[in-house]
Coordinates of C-alpha atoms in Angstrom, one line a residue:
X1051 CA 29.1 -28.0 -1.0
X1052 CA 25.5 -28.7 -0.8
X1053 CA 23.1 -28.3 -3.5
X1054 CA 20.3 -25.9 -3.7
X1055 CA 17.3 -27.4 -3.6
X1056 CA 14.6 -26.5 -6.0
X1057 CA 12.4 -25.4 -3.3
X1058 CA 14.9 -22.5 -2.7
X1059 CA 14.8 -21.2 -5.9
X1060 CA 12.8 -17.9 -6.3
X1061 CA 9.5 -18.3 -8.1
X1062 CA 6.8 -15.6 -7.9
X1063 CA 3.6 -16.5 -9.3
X1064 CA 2.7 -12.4 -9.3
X1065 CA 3.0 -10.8 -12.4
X1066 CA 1.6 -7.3 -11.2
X1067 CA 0.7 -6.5 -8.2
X1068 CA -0.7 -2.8 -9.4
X1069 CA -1.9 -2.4 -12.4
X1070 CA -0.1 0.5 -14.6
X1071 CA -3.2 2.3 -16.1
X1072 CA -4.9 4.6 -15.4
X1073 CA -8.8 4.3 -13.9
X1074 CA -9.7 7.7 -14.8
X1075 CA -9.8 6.4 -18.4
X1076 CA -12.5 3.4 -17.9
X1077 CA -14.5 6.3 -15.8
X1078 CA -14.8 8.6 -18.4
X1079 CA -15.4 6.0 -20.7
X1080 CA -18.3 4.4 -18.1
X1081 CA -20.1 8.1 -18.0
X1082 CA -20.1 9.0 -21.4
X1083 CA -21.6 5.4 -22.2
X1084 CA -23.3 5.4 -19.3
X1085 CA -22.5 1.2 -19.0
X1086 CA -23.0 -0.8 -15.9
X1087 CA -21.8 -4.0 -16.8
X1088 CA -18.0 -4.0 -17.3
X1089 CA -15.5 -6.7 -18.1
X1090 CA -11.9 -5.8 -17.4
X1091 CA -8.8 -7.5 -17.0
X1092 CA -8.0 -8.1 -13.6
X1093 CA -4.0 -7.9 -13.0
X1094 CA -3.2 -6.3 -9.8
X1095 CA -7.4 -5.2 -9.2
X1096 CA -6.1 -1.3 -9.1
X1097 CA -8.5 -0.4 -11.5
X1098 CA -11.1 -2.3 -10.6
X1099 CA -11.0 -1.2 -6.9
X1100 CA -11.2 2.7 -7.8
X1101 CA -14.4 2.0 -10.4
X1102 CA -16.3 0.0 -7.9
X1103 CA -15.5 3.4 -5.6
X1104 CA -16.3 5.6 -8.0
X1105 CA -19.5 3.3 -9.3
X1106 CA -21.0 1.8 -6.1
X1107 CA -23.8 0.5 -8.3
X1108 CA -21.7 -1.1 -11.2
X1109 CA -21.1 -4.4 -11.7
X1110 CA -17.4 -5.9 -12.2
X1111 CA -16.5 -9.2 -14.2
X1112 CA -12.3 -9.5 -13.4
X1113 CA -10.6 -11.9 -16.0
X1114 CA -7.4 -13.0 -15.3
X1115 CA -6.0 -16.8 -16.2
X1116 CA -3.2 -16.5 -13.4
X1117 CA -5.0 -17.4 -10.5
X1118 CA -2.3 -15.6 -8.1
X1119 CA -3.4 -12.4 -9.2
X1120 CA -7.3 -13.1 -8.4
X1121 CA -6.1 -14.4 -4.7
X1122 CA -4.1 -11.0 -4.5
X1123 CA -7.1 -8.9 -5.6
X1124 CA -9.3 -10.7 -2.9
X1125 CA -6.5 -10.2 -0.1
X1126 CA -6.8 -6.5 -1.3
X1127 CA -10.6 -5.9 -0.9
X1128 CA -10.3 -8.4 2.8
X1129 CA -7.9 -5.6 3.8
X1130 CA -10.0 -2.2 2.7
X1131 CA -13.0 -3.9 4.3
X1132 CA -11.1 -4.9 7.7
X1133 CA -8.3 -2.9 8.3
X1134 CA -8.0 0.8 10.3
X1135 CA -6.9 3.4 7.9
X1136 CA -3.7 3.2 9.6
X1137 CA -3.2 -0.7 9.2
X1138 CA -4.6 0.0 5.2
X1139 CA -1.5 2.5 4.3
X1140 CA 0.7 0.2 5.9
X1141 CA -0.4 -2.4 3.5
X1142 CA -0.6 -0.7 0.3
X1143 CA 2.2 1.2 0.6
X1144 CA 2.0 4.3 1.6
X1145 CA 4.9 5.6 2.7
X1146 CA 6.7 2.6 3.0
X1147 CA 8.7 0.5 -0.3
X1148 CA 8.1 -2.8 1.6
X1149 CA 8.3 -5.9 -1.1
X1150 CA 5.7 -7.9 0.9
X1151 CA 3.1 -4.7 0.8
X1152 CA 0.4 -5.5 -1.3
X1153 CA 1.1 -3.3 -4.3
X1154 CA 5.1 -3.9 -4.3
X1155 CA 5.1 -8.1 -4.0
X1156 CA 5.0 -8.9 -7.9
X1157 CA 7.6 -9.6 -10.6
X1158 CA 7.3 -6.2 -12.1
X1159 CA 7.6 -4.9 -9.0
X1160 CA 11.1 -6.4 -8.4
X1161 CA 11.7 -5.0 -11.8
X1162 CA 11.1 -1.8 -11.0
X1163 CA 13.2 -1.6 -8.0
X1164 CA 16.0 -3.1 -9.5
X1165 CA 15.7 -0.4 -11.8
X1166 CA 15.5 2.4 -8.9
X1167 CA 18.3 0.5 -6.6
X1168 CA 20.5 1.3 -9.9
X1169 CA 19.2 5.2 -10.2
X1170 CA 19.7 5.7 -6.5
X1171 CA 23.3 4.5 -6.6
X1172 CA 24.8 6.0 -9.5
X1173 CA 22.4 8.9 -10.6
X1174 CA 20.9 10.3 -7.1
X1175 CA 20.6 9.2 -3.2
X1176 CA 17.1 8.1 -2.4
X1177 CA 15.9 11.4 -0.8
X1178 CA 17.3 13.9 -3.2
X1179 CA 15.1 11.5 -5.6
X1180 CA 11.8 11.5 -3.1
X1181 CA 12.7 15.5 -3.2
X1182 CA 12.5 16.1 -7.1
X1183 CA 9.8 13.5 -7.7
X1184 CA 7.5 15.0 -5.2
X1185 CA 8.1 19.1 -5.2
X1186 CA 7.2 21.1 -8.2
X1187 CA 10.0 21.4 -10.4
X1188 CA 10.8 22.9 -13.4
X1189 CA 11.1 20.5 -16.1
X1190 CA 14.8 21.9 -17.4
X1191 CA 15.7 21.0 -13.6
X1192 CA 14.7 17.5 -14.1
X1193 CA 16.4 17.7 -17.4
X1194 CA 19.3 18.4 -16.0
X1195 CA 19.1 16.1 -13.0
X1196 CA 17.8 12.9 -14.7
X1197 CA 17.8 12.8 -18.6
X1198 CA 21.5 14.0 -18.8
X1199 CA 23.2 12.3 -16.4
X1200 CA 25.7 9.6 -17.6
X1201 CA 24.2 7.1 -16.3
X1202 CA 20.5 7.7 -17.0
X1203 CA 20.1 6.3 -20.4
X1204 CA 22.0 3.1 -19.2
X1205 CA 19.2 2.6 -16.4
X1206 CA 16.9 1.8 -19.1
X1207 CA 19.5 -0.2 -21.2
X1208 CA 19.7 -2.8 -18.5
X1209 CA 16.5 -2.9 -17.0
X1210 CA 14.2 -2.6 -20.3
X1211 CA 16.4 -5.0 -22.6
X1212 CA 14.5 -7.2 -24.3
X1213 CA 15.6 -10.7 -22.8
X1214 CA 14.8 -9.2 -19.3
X1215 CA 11.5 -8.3 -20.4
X1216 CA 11.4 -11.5 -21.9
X1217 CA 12.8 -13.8 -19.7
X1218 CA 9.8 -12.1 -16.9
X1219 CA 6.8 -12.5 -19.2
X1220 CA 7.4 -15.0 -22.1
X1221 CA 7.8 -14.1 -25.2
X1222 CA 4.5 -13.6 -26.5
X1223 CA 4.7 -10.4 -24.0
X1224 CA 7.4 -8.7 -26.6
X1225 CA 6.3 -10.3 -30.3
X1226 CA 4.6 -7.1 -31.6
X1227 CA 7.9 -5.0 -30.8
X1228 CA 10.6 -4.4 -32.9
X1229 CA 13.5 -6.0 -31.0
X1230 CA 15.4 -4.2 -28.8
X1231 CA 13.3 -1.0 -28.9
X1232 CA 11.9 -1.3 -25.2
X1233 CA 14.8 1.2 -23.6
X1234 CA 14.8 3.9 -26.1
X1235 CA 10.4 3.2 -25.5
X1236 CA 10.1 3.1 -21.7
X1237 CA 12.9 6.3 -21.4
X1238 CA 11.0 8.4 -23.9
X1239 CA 7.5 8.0 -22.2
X1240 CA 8.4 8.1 -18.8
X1241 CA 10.5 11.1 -19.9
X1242 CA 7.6 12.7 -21.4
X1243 CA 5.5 12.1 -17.7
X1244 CA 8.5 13.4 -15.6
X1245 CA 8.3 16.9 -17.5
X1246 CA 4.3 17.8 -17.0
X1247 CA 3.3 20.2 -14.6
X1248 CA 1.1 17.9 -12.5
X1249 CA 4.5 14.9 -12.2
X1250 CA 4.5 15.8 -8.3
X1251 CA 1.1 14.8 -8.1
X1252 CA 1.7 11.2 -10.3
X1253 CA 1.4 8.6 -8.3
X1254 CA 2.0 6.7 -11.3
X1255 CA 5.5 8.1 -11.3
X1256 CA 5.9 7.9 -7.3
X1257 CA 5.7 4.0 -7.3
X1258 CA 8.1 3.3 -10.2
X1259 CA 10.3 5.5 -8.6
X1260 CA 10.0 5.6 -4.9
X1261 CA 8.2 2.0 -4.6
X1262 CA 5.4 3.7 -2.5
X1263 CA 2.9 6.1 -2.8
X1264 CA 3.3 9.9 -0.8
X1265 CA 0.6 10.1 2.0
X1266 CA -1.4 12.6 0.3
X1267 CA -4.8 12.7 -0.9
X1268 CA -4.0 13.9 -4.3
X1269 CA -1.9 11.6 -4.4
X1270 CA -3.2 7.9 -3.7
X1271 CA -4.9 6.1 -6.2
X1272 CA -8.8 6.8 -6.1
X1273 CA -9.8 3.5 -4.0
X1274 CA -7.1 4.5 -0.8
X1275 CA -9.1 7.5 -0.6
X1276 CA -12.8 7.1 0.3
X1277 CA -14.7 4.7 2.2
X1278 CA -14.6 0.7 0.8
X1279 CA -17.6 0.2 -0.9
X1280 CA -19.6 -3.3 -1.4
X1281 CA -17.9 -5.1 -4.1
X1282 CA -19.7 -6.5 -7.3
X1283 CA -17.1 -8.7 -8.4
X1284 CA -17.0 -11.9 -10.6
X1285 CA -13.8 -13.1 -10.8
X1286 CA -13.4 -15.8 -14.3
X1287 CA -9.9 -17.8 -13.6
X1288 CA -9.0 -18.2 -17.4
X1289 CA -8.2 -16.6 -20.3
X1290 CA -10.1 -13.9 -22.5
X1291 CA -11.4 -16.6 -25.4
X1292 CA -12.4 -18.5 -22.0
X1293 CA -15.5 -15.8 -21.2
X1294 CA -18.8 -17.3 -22.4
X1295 CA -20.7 -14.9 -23.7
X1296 CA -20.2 -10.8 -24.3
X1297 CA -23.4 -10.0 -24.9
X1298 CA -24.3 -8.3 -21.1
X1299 CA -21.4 -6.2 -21.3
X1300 CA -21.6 -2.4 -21.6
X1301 CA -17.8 -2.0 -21.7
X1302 CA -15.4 -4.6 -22.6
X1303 CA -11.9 -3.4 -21.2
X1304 CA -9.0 -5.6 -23.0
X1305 CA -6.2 -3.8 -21.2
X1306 CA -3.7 -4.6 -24.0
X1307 CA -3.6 -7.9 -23.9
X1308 CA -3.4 -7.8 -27.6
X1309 CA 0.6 -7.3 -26.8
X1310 CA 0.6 -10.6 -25.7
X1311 CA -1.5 -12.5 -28.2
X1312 CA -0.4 -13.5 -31.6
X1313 CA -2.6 -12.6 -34.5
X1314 CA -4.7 -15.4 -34.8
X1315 CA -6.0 -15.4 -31.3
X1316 CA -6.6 -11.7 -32.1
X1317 CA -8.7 -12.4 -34.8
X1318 CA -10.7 -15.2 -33.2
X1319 CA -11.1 -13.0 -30.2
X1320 CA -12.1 -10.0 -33.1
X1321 CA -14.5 -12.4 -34.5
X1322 CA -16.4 -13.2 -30.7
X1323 CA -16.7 -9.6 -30.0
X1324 CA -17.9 -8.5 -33.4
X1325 CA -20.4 -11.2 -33.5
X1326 CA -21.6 -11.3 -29.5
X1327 CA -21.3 -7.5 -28.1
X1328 CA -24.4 -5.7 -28.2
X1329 CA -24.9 -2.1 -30.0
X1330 CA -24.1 0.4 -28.7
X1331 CA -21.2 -1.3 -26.3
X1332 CA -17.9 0.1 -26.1
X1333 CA -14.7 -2.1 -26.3
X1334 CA -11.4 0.0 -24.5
X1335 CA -8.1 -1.1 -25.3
X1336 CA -4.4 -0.2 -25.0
X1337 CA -0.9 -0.6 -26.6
X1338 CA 2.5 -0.3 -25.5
X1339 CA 5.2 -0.2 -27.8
X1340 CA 3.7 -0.9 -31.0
X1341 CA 1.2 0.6 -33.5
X1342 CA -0.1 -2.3 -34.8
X1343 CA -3.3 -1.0 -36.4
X1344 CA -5.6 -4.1 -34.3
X1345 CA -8.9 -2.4 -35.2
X1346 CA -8.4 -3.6 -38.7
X1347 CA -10.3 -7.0 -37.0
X1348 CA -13.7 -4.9 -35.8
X1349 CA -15.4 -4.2 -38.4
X1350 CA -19.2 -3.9 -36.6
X1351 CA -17.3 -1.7 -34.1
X1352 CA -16.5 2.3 -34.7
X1353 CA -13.1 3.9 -33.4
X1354 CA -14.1 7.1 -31.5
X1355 CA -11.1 8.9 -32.7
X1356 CA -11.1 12.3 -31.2
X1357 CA -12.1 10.5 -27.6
X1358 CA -9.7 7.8 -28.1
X1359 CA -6.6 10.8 -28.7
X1360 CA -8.4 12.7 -25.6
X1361 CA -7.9 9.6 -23.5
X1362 CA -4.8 9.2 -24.7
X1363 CA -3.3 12.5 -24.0
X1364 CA -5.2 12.7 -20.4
X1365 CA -3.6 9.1 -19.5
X1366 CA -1.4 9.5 -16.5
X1367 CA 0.6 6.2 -16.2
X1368 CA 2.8 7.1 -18.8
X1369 CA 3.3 3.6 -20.7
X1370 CA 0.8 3.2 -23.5
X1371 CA 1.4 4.2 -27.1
X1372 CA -2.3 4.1 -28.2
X1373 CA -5.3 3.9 -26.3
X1374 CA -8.2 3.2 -28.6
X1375 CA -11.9 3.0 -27.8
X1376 CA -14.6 1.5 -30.1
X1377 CA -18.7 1.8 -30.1
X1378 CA -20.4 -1.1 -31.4
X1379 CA -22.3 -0.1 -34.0
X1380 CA -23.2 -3.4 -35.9

């Protein structure tokens, strides 16, 4: 038998092709604060894309170390500056669960449709799922349908187990989690989004579960529904400690990439921002699965708690724990 070489083996260097958070959160934040120069993460460029549309004006500075993700943003904006609106659906997947569309190509991706191949063969066929995911339903129907069949809980068992999530993202991706809490996690939250009024409407909930989003205005993410703007970004290919100075930034978006960073890089990074953010700034992060109390390290900044738990509770991609945001006051 002959060997496999090494350049057969699988190896995608995309992490995310969409990003799982919701832009509606960094716009309130921009027009209460009025900023208009923000520093996000760039992942899979979802967010970013809908705040340029939203912001015309506003200028973008996209961190990201993996430089896979940056190429995949700027084959994103080529296409919603190029293509027909026919040709941009096709590529962003609307209406179609292709892998090699641009939101369905990255590692997470193949996670989640692992995880759906699994639901639509033991739990429901693919268009009784499209059916209850996309027509109002009462939540004791999805009950019924989803949360108490056999199989259900055992979805997340396989797909959520810590050495998976591990084995995709390292193990600095899992640290602040207690270990093998990620199922019982993942189930509860997306449990919690599959029961509100508006789920039809999630297009959150429409990708993880249907790998596409419905052709519907209401429901497309903010950027696949209005003309392409120009883009002010910056990309920066390199890590968060990498950036040179905070100081021009209005907003400071962290995603939560303090999930993934061990507590003395925290603090370091705690100590830059503390030290180089101007007052008045806001700083915007998130958590999944832990509640690690991280402000503990910003002393000059002050957590806006009732608009940090309205953000929170407003949030529609259904993953994050906390979601705090911070006003630089010293």
């Amino acid at each position: 038998m002959e060997a496999i070489g090494s350049s057969m083996v699988k190896h995608n260097p995309i992490q995310f092709s969409v990003v799982r958070e919701d832009p509606e959160i960094e716009r309130k934040v921009i027009l209460s604060s009025g900023a208009k120069e923000v520093l996000l993460i760039a992942s899979g460029g979802c967010t970013a894309l809908s705040l340029q549309a939203y912001f015309p004006h506003l200028k973008f500075t996209l961190v990201d170390p993996n430089r896979a993700q940056i190429q995949l943003i700027q084959e994103k904006m080529n296409a919603l500056k190029e293509f027909s609106s026919a040709e941009k659906k096709a590529s962003f997947n609307v209406g179609n669960n292709s892998p090699s569309g641009l939101n369905e190509g990255g590692n997470f991706e193949s996670l989640f449709r692992s995880f759906r191949n699994f639901i639509t063969e033991f739990i429901l066929n693919p268009e009784e799922l499209k059916d209850l995911l996309t027509q109002p339903s009462h939540a004791s129907h999805v009950r019924t349908v989803l949360f108490e069949h056999r199989y259900w809980k055992v979805a997340f068992d396989l797909f959520f187990h810590h050495n998976f999530l591990e084995a995709m993202f390292g193990p600095e991706a899992v640290q602040h989690a207690p270990r093998g809490s990620y199922p019982e996690y993942f189930r509860k939250v997306i449990e919690q989004g599959l029961e509100k009024e508006d789920m039809s409407k999630n297009y959150f909930i429409h990708h993880l579960f249907l790998g596409h989003y419905i052709n519907q205005e209401s429901c497309l993410p903010y950027y696949l529904t209005v003309p392409t703007p120009e883009y002010h970004f910056e990309f920066i290919n390199n890590t968060i400690d990498k950036v040179e100075n905070f100081h021009s930034f209005d907003l400071v978006n962290l995603s939560n990439i303090f999930d993934w960073m061990d507590e003395d890089k925290i603090k370091n990074l705690a100590n830059r921002l503390n030290l180089e953010m101007k007052p008045g700034a806001r700083l915007l992060t998130r958590q999944l699965n832990n509640q690690k109390d991280f402000m503990q390290y910003f002393p000059n900044f002050e957590l806006l708690r009732e608009e940090s738990a309205a953000l929170l509770a407003s949030d529609r991609s259904l993953f994050y724990s906390q979601i705090n945001c911070a006003v630089k006051v010293g």
